[in-house]
mmCIF file of C-alpha atoms in Angstrom:
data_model
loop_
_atom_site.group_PDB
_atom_site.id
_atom_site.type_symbol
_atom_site.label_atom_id
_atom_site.label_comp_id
_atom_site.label_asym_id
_atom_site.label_seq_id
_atom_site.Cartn_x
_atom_site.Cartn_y
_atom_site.Cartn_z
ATOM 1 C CA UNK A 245 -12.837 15.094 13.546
ATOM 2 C CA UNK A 246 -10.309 12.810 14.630
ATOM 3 C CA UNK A 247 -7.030 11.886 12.789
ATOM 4 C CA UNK A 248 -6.820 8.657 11.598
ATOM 5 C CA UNK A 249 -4.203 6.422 10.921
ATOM 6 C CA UNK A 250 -3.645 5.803 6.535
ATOM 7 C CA UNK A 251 -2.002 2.042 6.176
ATOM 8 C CA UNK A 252 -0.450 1.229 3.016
ATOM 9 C CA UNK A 253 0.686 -2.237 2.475
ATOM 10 C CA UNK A 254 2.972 -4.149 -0.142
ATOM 11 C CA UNK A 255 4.941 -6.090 -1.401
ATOM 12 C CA UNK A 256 7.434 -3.167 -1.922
ATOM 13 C CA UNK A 257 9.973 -5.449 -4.101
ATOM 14 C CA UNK A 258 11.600 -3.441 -4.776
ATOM 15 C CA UNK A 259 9.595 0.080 -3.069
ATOM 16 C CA UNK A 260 9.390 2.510 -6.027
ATOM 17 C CA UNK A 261 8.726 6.182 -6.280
ATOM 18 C CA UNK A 262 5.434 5.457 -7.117
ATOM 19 C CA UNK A 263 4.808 3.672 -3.785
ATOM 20 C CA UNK A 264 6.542 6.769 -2.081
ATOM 21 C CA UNK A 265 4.318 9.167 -4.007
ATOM 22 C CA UNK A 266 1.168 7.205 -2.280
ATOM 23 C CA UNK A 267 2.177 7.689 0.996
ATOM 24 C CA UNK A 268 2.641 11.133 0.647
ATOM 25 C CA UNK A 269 -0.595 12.155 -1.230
ATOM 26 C CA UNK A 270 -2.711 9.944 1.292
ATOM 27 C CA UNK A 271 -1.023 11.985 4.076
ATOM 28 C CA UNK A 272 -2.379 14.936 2.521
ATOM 29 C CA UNK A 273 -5.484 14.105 1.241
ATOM 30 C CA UNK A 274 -6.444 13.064 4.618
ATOM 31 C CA UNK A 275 -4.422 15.723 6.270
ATOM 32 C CA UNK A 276 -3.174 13.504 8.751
ATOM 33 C CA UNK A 277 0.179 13.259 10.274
ATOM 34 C CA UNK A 278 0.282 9.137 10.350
ATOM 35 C CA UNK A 279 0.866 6.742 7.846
ATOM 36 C CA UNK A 280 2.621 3.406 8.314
ATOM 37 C CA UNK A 281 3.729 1.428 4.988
ATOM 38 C CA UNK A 282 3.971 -2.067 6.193
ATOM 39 C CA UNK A 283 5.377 -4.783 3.958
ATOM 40 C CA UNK A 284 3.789 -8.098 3.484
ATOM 41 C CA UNK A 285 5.824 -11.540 4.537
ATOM 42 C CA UNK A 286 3.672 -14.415 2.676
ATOM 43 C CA UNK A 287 0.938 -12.856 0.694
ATOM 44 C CA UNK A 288 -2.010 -15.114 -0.122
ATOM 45 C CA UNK A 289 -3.171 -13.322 -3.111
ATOM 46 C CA UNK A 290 0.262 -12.633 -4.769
ATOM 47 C CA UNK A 291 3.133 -14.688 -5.869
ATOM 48 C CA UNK A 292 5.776 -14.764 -3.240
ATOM 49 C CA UNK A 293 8.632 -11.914 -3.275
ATOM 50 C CA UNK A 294 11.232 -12.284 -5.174
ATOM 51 C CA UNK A 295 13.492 -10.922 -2.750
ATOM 52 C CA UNK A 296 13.620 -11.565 1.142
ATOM 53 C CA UNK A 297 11.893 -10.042 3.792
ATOM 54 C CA UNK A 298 15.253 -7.979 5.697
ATOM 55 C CA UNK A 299 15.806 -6.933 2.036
ATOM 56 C CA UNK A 300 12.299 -5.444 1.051
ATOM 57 C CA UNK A 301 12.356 -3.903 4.452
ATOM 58 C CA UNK A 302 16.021 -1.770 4.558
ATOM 59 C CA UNK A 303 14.615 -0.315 1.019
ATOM 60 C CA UNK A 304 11.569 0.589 2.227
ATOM 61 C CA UNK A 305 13.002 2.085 5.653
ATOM 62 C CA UNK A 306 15.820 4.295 3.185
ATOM 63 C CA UNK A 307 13.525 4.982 0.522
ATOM 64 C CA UNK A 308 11.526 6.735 3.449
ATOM 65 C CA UNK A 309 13.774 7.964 5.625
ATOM 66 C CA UNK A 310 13.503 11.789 4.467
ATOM 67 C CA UNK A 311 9.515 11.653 5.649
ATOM 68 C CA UNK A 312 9.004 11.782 9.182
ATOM 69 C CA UNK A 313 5.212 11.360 9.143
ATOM 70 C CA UNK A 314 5.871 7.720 7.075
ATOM 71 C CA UNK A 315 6.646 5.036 9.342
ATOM 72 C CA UNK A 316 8.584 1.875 8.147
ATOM 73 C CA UNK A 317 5.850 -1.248 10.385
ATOM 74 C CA UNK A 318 7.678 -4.885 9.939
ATOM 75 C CA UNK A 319 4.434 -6.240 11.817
ATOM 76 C CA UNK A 320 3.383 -8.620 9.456
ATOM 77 C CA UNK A 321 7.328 -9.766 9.023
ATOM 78 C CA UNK A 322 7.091 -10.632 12.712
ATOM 79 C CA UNK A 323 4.519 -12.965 11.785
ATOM 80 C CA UNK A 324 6.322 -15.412 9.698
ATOM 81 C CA UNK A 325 3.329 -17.276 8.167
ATOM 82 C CA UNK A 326 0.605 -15.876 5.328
ATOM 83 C CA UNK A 327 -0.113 -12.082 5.762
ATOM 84 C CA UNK A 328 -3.916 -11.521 5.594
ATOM 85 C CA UNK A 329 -4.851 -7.425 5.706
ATOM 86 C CA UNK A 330 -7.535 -8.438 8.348
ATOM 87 C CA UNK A 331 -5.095 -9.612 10.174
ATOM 88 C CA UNK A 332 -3.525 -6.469 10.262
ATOM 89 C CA UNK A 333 -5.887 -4.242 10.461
ATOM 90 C CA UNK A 334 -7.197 -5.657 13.448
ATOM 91 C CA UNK A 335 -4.318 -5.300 15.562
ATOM 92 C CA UNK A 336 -3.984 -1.547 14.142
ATOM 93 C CA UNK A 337 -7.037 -0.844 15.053
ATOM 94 C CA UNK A 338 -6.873 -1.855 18.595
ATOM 95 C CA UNK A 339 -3.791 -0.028 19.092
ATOM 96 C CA UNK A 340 -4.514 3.466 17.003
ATOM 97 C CA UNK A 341 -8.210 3.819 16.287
ATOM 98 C CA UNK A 342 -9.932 5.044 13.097
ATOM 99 C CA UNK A 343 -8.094 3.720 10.056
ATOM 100 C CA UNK A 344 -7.952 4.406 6.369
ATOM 101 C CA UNK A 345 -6.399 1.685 4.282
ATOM 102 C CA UNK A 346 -4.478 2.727 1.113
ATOM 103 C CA UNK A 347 -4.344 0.978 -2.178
ATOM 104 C CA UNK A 348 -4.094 1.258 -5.758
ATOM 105 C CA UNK A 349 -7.192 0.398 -8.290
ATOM 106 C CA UNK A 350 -6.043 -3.109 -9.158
ATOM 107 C CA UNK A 351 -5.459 -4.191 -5.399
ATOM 108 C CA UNK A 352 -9.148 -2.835 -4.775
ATOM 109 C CA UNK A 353 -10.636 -4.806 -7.886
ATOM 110 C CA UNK A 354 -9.156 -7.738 -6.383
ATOM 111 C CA UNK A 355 -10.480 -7.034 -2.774
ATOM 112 C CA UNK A 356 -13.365 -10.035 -3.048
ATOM 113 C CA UNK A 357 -10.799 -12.704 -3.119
ATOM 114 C CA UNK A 358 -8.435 -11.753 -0.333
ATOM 115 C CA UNK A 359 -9.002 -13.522 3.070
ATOM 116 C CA UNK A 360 -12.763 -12.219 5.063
ATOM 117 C CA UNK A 361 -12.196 -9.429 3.536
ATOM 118 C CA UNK A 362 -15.866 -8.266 4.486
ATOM 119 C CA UNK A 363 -14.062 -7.289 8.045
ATOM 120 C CA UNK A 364 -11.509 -5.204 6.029
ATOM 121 C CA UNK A 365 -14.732 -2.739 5.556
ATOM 122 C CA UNK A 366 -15.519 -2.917 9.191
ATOM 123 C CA UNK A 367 -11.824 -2.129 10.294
ATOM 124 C CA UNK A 368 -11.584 0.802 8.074
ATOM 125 C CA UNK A 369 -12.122 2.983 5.503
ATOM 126 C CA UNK A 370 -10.524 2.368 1.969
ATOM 127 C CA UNK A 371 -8.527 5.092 -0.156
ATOM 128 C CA UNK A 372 -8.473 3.800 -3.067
ATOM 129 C CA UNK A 373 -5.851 5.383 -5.412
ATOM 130 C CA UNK A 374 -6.468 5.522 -9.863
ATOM 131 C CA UNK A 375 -3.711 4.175 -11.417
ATOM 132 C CA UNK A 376 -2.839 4.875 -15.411
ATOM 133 C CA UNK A 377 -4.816 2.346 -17.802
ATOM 134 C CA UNK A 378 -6.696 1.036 -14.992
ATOM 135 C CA UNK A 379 -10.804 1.475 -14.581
ATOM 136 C CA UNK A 380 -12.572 0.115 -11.263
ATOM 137 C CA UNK A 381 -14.368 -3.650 -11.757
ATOM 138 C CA UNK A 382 -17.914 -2.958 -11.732
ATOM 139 C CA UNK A 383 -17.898 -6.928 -10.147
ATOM 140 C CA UNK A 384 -16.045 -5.368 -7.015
ATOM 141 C CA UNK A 385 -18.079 -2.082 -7.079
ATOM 142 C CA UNK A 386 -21.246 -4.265 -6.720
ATOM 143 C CA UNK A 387 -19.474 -6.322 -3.873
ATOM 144 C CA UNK A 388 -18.590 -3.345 -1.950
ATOM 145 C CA UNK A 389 -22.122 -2.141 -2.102
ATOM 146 C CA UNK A 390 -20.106 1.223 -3.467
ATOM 147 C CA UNK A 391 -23.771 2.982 -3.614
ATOM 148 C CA UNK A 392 -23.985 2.767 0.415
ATOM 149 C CA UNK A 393 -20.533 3.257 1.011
ATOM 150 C CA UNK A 394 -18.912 6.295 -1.562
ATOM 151 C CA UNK A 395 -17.970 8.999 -0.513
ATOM 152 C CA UNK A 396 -16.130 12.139 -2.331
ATOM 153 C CA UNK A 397 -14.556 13.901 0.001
ATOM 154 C CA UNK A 398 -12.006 13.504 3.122
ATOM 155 C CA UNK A 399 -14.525 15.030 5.227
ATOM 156 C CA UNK A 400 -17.343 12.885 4.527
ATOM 157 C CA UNK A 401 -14.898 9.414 4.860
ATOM 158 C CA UNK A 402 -13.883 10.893 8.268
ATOM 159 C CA UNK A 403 -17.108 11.723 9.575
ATOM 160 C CA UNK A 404 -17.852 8.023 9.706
ATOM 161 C CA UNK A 405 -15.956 5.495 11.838
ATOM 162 C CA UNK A 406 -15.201 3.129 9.230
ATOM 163 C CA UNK A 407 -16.604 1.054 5.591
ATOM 164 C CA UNK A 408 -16.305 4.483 3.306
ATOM 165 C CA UNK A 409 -14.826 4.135 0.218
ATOM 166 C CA UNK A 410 -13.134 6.924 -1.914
ATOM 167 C CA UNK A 411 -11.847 7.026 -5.163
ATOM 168 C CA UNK A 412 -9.354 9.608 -6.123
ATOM 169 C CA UNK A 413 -8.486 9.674 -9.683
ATOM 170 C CA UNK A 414 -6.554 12.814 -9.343
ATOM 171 C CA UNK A 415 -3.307 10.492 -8.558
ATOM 172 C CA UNK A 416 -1.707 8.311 -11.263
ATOM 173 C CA UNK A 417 1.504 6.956 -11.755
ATOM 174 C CA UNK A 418 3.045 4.566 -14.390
ATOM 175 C CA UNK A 419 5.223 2.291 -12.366
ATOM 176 C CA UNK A 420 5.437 -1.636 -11.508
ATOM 177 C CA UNK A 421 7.791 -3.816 -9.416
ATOM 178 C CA UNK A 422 7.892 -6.522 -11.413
ATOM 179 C CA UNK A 423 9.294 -3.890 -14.722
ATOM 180 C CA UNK A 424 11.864 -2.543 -12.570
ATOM 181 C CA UNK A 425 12.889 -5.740 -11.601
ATOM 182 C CA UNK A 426 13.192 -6.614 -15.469
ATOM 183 C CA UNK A 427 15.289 -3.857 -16.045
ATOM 184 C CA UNK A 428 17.294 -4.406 -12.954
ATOM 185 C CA UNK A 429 18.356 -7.729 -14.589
ATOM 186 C CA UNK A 430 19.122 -6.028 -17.773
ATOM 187 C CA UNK A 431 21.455 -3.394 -16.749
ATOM 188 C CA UNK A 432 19.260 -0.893 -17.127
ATOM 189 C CA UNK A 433 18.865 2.612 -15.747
ATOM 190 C CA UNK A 434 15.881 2.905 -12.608
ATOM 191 C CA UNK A 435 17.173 6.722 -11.577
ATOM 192 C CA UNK A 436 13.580 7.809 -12.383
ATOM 193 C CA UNK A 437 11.965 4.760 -10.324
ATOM 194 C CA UNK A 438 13.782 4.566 -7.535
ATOM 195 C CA UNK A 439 15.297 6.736 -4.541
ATOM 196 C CA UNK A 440 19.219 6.762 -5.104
ATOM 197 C CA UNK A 441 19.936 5.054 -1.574
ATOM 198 C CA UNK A 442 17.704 2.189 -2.919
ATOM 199 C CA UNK A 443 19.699 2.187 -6.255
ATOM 200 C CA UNK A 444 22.807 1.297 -4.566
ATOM 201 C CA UNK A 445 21.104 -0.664 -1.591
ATOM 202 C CA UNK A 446 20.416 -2.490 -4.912
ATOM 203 C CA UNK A 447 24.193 -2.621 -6.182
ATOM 204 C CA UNK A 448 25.822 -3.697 -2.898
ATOM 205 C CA UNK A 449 23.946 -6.660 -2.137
ATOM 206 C CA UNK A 450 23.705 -8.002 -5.999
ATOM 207 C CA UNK A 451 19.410 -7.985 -5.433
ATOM 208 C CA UNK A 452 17.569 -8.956 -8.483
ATOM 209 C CA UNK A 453 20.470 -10.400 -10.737
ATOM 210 C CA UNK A 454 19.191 -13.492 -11.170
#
């Protein structure tokens, strides 16, 4: 069985435990030694960041720095137009072979209205993540044709070269961005959401004072 590469995207505005937390359980549930958390530029299916690009990506890069097998990708930054996943994904998988992308339960229930996102499901396999108070759209489970493509273990998404979905709802966190940035702007204390390096990344250049 091959190892492939897991490929979590975001916004990461500010990156978050919880995003950290991701990384590290897809690396394990996949028992693979490559992940690359790549932040988005222009995202066509979100609001723009709040906060630019060289920001997002020095948090990201020290919020990570302690995990070898987590590499900081500023490929769709390079870009400097919309990011589509496709996009993405296409050049990754030229360059590394099998892929598994990672995302959380809402991102996945929004999957039909990103950009071809059919191809997404040729390019890879998804990992799809539970998240607390979130269920799965049965809208994008029909999409996805999830009968044809679920699988429940690691072994059985590997064993194909791409389009398997699973669905692990043995990972949850309670953590958003856009709170954090909220309480950010109040004064408040984000110890418990984010790495200390990020914290005073944060503090030194005056990010999300409004």
């Amino acid at each position: 069985m091959s190892s492939p590469l897991a490929v979590l995207g975001g916004l990461f505005d500010p990156v978050h435990k919880g995003h950290v937390s991701a990384a590290r359980f897809a690396l394990e549930f996949l028992s693979t030694q490559r992940l690359k958390m790549i932040p988005c530029h222009l995202p066509n299916h979100k609001p723009e960041p709040n906060t630019q690009a060289e920001h997002r990506l020095a948090m990201l890069e020290l919020a990570t720095a302690s995990y070898p097998q987590i590499e900081v990708d500023p490929i769709e930054l390079q870009r400097d137009r919309v990011s589509y996943t496709v996009d993405t994904l296409t050049e990754l998988r030229k360059r590394h072979g099998m892929l598994v992308f990672v995302l959380g339960v809402d991102s996945f229930n929004s999957l039909p209205e990103w950009h071809d996102w059919q191809k997404i499901l040729d390019l890879s396999h998804l990992l799809v993540l539970s998240r607390q108070g979130a269920t799965l759209s049965d809208e994008t489970l029909s999409a996805v044709d999830i009968k044809h493509r679920r699988v429940d273990t690691s072994e059985q998404l590997l064993s194909s070269p791409n389009g398997k979905i699973i669905y692990c709802e043995n990972f949850d966190y309670d953590m958003a961005s856009s709170e954090i940035r909220k309480k950010i702007t109040r004064g408040d204390e984000v110890s418990a959401e984010l790495d200390a390096k990020v914290v005073q990344y944060i503090r030194d250049n005056c990010l999300y004072q409004n």
